[in-house]
PDB file of C-alpha atoms in Angstrom:
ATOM      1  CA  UNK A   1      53.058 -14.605 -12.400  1.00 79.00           C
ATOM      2  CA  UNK A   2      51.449 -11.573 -10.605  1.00 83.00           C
ATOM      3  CA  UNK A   3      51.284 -11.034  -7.112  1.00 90.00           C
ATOM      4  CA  UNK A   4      49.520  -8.457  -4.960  1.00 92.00           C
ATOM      5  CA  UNK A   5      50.455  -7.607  -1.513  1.00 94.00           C
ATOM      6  CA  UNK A   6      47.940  -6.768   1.393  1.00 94.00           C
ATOM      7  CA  UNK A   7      48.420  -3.385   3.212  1.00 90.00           C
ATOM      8  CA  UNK A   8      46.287  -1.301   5.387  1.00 88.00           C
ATOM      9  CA  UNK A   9      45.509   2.301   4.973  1.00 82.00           C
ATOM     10  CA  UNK A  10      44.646   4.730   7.743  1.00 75.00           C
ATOM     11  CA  UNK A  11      40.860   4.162   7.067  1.00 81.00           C
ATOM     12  CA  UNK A  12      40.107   0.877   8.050  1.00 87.00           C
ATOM     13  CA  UNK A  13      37.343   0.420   6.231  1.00 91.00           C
ATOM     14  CA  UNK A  14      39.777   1.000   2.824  1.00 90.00           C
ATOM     15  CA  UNK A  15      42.588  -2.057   2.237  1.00 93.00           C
ATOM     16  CA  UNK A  16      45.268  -1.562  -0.568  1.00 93.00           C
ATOM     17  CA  UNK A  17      45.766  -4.782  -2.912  1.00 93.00           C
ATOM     18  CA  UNK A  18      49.221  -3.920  -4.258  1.00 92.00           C
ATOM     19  CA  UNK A  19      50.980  -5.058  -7.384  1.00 90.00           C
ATOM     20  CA  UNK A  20      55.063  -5.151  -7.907  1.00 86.00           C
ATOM     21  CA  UNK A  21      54.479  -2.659 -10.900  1.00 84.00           C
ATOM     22  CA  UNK A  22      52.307   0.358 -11.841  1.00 83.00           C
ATOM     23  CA  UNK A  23      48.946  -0.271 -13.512  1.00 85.00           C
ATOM     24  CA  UNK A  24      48.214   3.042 -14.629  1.00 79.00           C
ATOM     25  CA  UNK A  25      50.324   5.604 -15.018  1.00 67.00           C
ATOM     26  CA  UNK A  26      48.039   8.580 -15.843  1.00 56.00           C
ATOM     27  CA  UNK A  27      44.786   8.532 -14.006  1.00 68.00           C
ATOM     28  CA  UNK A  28      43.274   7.675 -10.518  1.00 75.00           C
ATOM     29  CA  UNK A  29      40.111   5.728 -11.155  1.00 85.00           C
ATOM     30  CA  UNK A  30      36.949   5.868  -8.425  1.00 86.00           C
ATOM     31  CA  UNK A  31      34.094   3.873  -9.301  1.00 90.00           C
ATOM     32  CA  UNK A  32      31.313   3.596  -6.862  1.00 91.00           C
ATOM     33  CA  UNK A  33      29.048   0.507  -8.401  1.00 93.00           C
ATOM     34  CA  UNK A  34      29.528  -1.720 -11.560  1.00 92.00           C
ATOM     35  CA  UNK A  35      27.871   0.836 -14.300  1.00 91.00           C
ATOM     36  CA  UNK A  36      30.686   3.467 -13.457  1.00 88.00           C
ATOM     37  CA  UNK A  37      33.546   0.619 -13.809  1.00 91.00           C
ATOM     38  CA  UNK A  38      32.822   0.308 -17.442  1.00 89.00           C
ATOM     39  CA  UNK A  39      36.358   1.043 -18.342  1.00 89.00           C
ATOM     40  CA  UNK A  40      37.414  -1.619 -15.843  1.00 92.00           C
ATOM     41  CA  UNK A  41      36.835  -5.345 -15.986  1.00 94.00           C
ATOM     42  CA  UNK A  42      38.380  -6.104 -12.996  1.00 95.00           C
ATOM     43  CA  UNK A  43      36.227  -3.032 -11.014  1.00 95.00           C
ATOM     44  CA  UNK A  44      33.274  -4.548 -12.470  1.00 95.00           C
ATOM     45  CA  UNK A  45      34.187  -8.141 -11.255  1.00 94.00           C
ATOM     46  CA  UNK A  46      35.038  -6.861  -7.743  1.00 96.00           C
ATOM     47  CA  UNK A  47      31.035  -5.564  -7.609  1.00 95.00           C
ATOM     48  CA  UNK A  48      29.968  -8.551  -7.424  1.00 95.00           C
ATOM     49  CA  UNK A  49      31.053  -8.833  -3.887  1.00 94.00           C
ATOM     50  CA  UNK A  50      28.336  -7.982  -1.928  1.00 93.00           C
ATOM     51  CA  UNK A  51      30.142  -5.518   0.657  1.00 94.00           C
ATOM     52  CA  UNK A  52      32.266  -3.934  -2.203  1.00 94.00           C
ATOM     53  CA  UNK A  53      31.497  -0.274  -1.788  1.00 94.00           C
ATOM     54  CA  UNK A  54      34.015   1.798  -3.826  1.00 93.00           C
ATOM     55  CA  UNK A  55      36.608   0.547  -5.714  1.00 93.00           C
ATOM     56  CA  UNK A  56      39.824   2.869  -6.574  1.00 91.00           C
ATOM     57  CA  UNK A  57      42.930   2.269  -9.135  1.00 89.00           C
ATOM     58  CA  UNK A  58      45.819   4.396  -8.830  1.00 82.00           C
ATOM     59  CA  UNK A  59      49.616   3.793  -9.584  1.00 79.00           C
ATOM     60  CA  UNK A  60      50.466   0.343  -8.598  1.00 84.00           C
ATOM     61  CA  UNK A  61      47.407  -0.687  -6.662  1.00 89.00           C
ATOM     62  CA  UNK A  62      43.801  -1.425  -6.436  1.00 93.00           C
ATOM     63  CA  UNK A  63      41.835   0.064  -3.516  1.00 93.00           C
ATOM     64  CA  UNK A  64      38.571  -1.278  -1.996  1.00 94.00           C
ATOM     65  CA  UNK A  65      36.228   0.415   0.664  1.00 92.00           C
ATOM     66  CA  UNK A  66      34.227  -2.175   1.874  1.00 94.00           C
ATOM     67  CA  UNK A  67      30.294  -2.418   3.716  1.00 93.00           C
ATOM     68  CA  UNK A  68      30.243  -2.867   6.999  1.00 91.00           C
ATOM     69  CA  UNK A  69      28.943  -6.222   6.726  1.00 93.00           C
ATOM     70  CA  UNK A  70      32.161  -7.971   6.586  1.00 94.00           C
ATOM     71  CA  UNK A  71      35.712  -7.583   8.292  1.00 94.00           C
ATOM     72  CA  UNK A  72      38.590  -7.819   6.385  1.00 95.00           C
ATOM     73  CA  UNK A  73      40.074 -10.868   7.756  1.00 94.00           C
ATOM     74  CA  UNK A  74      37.402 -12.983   6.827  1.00 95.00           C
ATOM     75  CA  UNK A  75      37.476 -11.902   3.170  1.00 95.00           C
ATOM     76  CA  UNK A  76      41.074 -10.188   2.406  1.00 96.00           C
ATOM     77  CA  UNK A  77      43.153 -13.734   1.318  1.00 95.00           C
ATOM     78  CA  UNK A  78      39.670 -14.313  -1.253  1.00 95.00           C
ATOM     79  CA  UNK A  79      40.130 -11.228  -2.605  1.00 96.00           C
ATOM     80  CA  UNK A  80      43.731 -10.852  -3.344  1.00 95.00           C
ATOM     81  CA  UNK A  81      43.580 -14.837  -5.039  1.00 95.00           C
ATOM     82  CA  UNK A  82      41.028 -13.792  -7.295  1.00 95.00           C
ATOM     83  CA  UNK A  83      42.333 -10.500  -8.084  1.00 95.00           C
ATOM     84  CA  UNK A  84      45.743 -12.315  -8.927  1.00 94.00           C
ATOM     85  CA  UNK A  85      43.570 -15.008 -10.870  1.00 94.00           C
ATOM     86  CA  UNK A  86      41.480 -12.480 -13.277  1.00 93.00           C
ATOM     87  CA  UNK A  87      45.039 -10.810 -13.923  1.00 92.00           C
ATOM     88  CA  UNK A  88      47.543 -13.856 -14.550  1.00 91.00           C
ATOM     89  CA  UNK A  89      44.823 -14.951 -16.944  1.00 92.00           C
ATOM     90  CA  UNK A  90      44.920 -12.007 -19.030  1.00 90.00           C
ATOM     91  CA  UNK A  91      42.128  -9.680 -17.037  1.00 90.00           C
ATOM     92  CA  UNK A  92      42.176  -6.238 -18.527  1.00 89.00           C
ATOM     93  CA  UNK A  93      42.497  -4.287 -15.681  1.00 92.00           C
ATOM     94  CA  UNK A  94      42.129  -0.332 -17.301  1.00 88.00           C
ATOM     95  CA  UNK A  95      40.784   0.189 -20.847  1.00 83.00           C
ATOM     96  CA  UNK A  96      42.954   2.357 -22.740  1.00 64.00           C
ATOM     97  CA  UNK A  97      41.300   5.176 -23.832  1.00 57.00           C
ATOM     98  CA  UNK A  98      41.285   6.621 -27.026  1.00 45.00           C
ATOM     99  CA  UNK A  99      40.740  10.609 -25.743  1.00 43.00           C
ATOM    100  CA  UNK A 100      43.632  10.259 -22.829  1.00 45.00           C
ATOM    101  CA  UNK A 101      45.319  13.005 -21.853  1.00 46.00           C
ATOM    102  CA  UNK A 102      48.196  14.048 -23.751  1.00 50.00           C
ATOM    103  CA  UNK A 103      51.576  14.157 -21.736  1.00 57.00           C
ATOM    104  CA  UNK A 104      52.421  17.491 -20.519  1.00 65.00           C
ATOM    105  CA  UNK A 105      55.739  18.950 -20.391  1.00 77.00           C
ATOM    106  CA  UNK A 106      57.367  19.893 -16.991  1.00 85.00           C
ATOM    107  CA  UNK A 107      59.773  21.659 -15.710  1.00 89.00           C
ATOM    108  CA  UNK A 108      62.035  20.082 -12.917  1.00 91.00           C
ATOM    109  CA  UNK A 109      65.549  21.655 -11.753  1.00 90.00           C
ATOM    110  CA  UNK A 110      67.772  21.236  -8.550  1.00 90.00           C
ATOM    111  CA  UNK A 111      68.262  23.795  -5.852  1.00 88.00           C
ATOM    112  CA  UNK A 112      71.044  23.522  -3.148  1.00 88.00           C
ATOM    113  CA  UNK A 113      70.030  23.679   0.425  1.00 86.00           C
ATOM    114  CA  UNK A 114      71.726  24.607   3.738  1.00 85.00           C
ATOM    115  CA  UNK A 115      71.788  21.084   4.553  1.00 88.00           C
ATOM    116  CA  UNK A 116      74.968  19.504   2.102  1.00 91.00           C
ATOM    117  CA  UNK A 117      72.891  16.354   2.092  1.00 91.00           C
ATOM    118  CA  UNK A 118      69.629  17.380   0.672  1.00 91.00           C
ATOM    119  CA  UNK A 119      68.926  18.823  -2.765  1.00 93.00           C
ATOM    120  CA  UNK A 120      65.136  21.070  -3.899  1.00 92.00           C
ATOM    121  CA  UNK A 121      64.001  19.329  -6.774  1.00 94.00           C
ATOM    122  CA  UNK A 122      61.490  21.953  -7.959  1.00 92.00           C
ATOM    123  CA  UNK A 123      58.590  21.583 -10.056  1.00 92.00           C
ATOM    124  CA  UNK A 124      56.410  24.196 -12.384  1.00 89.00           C
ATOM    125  CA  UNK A 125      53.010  22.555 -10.848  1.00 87.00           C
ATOM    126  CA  UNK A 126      51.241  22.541  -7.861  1.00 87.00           C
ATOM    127  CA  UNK A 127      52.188  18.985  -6.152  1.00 88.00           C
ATOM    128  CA  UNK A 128      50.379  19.258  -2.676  1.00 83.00           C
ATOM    129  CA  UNK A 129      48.929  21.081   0.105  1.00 79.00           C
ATOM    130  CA  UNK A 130      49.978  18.920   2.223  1.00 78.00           C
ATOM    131  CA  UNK A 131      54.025  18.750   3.754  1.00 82.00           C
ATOM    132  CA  UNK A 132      54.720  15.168   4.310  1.00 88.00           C
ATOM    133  CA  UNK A 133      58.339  13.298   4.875  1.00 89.00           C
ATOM    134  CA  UNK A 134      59.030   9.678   4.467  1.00 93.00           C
ATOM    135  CA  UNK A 135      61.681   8.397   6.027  1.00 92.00           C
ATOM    136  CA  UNK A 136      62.248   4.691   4.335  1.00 93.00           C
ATOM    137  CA  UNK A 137      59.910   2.633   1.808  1.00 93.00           C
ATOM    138  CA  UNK A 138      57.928   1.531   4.322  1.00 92.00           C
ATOM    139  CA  UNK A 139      56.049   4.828   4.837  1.00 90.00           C
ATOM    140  CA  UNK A 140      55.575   5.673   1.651  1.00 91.00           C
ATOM    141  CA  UNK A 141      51.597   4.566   1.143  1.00 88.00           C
ATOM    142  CA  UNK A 142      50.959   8.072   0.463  1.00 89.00           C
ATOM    143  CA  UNK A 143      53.107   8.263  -2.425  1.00 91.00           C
ATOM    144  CA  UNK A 144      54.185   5.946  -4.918  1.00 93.00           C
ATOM    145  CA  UNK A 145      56.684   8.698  -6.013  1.00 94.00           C
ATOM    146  CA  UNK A 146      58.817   8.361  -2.772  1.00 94.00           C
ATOM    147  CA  UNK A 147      58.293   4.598  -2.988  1.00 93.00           C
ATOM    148  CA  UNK A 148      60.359   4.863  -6.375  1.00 94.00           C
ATOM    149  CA  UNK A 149      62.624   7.415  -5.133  1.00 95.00           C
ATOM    150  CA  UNK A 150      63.613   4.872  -2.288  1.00 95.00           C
ATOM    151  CA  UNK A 151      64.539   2.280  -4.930  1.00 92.00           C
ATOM    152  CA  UNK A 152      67.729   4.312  -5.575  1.00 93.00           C
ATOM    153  CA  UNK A 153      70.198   3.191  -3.363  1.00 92.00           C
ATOM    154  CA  UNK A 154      71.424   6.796  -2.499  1.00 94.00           C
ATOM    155  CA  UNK A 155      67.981   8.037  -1.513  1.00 95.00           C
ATOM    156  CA  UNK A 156      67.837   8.081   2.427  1.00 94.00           C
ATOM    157  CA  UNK A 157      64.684  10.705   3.305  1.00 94.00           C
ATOM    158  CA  UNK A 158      62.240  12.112   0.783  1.00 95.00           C
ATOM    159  CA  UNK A 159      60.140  15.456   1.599  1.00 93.00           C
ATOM    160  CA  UNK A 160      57.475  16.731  -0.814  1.00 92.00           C
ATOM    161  CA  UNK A 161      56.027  20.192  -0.037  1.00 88.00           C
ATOM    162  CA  UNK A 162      53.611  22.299  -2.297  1.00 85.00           C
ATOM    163  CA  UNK A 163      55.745  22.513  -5.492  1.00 90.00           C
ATOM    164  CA  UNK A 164      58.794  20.190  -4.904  1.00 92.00           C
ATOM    165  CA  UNK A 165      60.672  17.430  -3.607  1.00 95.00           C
ATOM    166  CA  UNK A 166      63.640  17.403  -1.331  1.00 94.00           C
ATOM    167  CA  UNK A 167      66.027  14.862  -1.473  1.00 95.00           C
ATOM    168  CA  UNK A 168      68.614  13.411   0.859  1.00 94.00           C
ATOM    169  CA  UNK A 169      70.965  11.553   0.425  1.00 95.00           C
ATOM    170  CA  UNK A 170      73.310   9.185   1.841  1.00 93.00           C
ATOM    171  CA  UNK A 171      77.433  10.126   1.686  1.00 89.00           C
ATOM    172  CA  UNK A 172      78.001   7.480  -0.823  1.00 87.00           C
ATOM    173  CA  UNK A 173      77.554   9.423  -3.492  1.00 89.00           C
ATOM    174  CA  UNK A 174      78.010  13.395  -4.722  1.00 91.00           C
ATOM    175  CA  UNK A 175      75.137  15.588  -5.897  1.00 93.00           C
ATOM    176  CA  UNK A 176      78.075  15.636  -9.320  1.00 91.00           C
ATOM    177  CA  UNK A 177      77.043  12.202  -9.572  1.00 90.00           C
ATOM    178  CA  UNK A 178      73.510  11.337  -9.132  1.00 92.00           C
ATOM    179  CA  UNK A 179      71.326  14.816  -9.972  1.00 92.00           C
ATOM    180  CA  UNK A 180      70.832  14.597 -13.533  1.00 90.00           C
ATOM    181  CA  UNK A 181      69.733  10.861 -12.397  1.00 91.00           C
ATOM    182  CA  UNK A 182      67.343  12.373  -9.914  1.00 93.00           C
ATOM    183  CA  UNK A 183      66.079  15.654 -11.876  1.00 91.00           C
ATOM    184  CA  UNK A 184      65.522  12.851 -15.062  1.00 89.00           C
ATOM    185  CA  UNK A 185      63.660  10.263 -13.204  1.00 92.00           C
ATOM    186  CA  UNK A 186      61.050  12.910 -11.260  1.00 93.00           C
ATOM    187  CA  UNK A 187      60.706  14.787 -14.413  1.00 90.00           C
ATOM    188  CA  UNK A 188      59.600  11.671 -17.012  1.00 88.00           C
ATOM    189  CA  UNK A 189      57.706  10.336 -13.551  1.00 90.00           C
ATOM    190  CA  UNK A 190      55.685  13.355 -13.081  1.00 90.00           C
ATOM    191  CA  UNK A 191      55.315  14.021 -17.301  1.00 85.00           C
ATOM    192  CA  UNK A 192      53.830  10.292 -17.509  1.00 84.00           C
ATOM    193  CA  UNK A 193      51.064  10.925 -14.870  1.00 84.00           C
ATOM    194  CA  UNK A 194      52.920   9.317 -11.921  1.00 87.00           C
ATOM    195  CA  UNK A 195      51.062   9.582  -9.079  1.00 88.00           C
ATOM    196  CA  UNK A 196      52.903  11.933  -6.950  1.00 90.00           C
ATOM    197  CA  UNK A 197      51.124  11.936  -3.354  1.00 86.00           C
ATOM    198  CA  UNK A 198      47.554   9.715  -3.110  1.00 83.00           C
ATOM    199  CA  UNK A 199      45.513  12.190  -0.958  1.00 72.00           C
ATOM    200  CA  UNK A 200      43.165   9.458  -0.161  1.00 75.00           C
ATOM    201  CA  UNK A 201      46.749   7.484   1.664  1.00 77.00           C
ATOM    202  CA  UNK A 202      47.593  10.501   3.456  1.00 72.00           C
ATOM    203  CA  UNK A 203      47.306  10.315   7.557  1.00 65.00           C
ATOM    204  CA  UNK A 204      44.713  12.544   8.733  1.00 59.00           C
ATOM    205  CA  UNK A 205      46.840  14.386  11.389  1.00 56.00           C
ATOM    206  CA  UNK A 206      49.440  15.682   8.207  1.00 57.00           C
ATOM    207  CA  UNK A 207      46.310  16.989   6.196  1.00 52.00           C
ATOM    208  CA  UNK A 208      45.523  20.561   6.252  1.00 49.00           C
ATOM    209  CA  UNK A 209      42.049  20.683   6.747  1.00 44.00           C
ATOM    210  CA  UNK A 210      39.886  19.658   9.069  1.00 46.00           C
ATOM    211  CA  UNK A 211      41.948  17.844  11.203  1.00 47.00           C
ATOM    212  CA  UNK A 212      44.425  20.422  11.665  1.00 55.00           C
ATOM    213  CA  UNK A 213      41.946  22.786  12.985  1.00 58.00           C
ATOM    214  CA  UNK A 214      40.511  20.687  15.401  1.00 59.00           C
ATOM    215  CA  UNK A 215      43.625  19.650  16.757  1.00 74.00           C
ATOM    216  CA  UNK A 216      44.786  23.911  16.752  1.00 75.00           C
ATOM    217  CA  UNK A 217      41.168  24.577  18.519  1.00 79.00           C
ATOM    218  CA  UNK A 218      42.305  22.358  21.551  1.00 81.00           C
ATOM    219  CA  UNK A 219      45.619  24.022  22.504  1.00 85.00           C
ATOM    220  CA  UNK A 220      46.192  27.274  24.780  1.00 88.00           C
ATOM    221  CA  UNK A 221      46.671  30.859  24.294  1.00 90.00           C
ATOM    222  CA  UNK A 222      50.303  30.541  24.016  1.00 90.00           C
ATOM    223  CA  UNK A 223      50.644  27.261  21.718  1.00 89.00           C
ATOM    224  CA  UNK A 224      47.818  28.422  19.209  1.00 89.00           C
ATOM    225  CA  UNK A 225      50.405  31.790  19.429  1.00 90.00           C
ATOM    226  CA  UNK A 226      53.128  29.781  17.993  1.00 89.00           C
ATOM    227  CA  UNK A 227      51.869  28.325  15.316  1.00 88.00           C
ATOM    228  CA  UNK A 228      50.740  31.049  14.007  1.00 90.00           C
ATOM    229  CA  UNK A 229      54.195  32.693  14.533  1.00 89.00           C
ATOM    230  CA  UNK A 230      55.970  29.774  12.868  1.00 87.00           C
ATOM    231  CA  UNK A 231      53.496  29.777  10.226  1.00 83.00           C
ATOM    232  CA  UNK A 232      53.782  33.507   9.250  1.00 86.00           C
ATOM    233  CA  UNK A 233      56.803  33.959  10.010  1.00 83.00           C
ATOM    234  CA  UNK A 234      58.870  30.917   9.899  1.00 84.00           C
ATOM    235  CA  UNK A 235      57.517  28.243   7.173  1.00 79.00           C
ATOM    236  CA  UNK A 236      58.201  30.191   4.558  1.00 80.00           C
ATOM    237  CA  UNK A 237      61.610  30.690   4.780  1.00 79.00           C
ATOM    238  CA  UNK A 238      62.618  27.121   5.331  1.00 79.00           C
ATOM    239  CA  UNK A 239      60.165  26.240   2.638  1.00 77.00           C
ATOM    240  CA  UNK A 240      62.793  28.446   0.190  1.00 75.00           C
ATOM    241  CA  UNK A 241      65.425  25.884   1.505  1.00 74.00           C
ATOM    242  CA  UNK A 242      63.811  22.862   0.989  1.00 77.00           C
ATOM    243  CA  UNK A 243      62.551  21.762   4.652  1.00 76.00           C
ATOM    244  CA  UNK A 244      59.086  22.517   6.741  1.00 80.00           C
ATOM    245  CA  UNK A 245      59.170  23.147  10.303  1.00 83.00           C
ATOM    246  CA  UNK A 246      55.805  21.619  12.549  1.00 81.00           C
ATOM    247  CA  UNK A 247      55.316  22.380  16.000  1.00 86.00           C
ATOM    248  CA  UNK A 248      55.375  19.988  18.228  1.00 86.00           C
ATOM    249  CA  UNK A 249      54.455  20.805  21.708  1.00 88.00           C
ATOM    250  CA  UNK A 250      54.858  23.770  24.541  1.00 90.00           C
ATOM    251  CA  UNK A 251      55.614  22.988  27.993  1.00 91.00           C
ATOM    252  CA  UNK A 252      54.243  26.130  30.069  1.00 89.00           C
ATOM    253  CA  UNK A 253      56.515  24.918  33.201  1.00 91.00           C
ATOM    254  CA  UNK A 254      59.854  25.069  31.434  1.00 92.00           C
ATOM    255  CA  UNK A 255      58.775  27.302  28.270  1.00 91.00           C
ATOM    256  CA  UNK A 256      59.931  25.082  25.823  1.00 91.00           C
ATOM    257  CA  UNK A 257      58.916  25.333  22.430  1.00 89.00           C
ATOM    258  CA  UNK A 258      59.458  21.394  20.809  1.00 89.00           C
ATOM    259  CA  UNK A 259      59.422  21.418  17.102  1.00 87.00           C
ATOM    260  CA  UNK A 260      59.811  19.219  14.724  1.00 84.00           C
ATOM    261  CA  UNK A 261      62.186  20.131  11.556  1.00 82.00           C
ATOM    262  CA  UNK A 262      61.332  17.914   8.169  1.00 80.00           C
ATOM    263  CA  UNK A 263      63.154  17.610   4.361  1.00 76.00           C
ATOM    264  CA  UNK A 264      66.559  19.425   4.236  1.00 72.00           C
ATOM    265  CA  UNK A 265      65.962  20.988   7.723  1.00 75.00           C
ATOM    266  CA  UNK A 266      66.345  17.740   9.431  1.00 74.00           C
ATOM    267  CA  UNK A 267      69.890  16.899   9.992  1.00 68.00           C
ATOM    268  CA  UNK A 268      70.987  20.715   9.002  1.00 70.00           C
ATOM    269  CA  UNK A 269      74.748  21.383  10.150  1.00 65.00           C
ATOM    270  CA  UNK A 270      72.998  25.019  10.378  1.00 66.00           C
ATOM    271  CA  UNK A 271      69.821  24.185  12.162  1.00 64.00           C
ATOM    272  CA  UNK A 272      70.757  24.808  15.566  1.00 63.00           C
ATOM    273  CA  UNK A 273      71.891  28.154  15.014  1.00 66.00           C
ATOM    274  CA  UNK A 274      68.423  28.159  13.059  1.00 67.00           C
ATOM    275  CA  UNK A 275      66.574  27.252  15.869  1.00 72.00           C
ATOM    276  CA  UNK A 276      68.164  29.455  18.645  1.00 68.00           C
ATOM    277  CA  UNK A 277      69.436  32.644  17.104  1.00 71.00           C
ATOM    278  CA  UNK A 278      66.576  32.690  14.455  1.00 80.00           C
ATOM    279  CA  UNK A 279      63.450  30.932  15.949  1.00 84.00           C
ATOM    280  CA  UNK A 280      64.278  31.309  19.781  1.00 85.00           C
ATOM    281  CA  UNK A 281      64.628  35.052  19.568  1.00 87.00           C
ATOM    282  CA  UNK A 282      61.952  36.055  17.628  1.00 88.00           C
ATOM    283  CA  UNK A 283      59.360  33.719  19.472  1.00 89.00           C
ATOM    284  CA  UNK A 284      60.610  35.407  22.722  1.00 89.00           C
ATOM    285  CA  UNK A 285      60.451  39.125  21.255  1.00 89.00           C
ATOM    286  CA  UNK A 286      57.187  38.262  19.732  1.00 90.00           C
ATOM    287  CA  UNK A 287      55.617  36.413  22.967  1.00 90.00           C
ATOM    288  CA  UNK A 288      57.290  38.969  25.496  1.00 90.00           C
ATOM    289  CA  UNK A 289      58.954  35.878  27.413  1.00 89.00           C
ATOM    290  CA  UNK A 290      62.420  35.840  27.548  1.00 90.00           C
ATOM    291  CA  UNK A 291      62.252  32.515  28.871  1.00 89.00           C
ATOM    292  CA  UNK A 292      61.521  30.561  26.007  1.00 89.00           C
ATOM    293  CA  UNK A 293      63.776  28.220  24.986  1.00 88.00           C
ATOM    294  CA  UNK A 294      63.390  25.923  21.103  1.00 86.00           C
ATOM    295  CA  UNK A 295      64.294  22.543  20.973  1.00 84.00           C
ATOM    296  CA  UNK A 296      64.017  19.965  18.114  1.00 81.00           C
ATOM    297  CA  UNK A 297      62.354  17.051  18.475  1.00 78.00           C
TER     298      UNK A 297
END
């Protein structure tokens, strides 16, 4: 018997009906009205709600952005009965179809860190453009891959940056015992069209674009000065080992520099020294202010 869970997204016009199992494991579907949703039944049904305005499948769950002419929790419990209902009576929810995309091969291999408790997992293909950590199951609405990931009872933090994934783990287990595991399951994942990140889940304030920019445009001198600096200079580098480094805030009284350290930087036996004899000194040679002082959030 199926049974779909309710969850918000960060647009609140959009509300996730979420199965127990993926649905599709090669494609993200959009349809916009009933004639698009040809290739699925359940899309198609869905239209016939007035205020359904786009309807998206991806991974494990169905997607609607509604009309203003309803709120959700008027209409929400109706929904999710009759989605269950057209499925548990053998409602097709994709057509397969005949011209889909052959699997593609990838590439996925392991890369030590600094930090002894996080592992690189490093893929031949673009991923994202956007950094983003999750740091248990219940964050991961972005990214059904880290919701997977979590099922493994060694997984503690997931990070996935541009071109891989960075693991870490709890001390119950060595990187001898669970890797292959690891490097296996993200490999077949990605090769059977997981969906890795859902860039329609992601929170606008980790996005790249737009919001980014607007929130940059609003700082001072000095902070806008950092970020670049850490961008340039810094990102890179603790990209190579697995992590990201954001800023976080300047305080122009005291001159400190918060920052926030992500993936294998976070929890880094080596990320002090990072952060004062790397970061410190070259933000205070580069901003002429020996006064500056780095601290992690």
């Amino acid at each position: 018997m199926t049974k779909v869970l309710i969850k918000e997204t960060q647009n609140p016009t959009i509300l996730k009906f979420e199965f127990e199992d993926f649905i599709t494991q090669n494609e993200s579907f959009e349809f916009k009205n009933i004639d698009e949703a040809k290739s699925s039944p359940l899309a198609q049904q869905l239209f016939y709600l007035p205020f359904v305005k786009t309807v998206y499948i991806s991974g494990n769950f169905v997607a609607i952005e509604k009309f203003s002419i309803v709120e959700w929790k008027d209409v929400q419990n109706d929904i999710a009965e009759q989605i269950e209902l057209f499925v548990n009576n053998g409602g097709t929810i994709i057509t397969i179809q005949d011209n889909k995309t052959k699997k593609q091969p990838v590439t996925v291999y392991g890369e030590s860190t600094p930090n002894p408790a996080a592992l690189k997992f490093v893929v031949n293909k673009m991923l994202t453009k956007n950094a983003i950590e999750f740091k248990n199951i219940d964050e991961t609405a972005a990214s059904p891959l880290a919701k997977e990931l979590f099922k493994f009872a060694f997984v503690k933090e997931v990070f996935i940056d541009e071109n891989y994934i960075s693991v870490t783990k709890y001390e119950l287990n060595s990187w001898e015992e669970i890797t292959l595991e690891l490097r296996t399951f993200i490999k077949h994942y990605i090769e059977n069209g997981g969906i890795v990140l859902d860039e329609n889940f992601i929170p606008n304030e980790v996005k790249t674009d737009a919001a980014k920019e607007a929130n940059f445009d609003s700082l001072d001198e000095t902070s806008q000065k950092i970020i670049n600096i850490l961008e340039e200079y810094v990102k890179p580098a603790v990209a190579a080992d697995g992590g990201n480094i954001a800023f976080d805030s300047f305080n122009e009284t005291t001159r400190t520099v918060k920052v926030i350290l992500q993936g294998a930087c976070n929890g880094c036996p080596s990320s002090t020294f990072t952060l004062k004899s790397g970061i410190e000194n070259m933000l205070k040679s580069m901003l002429n202010d020996e006064k500056i002082n780095v601290e992690a959030v």
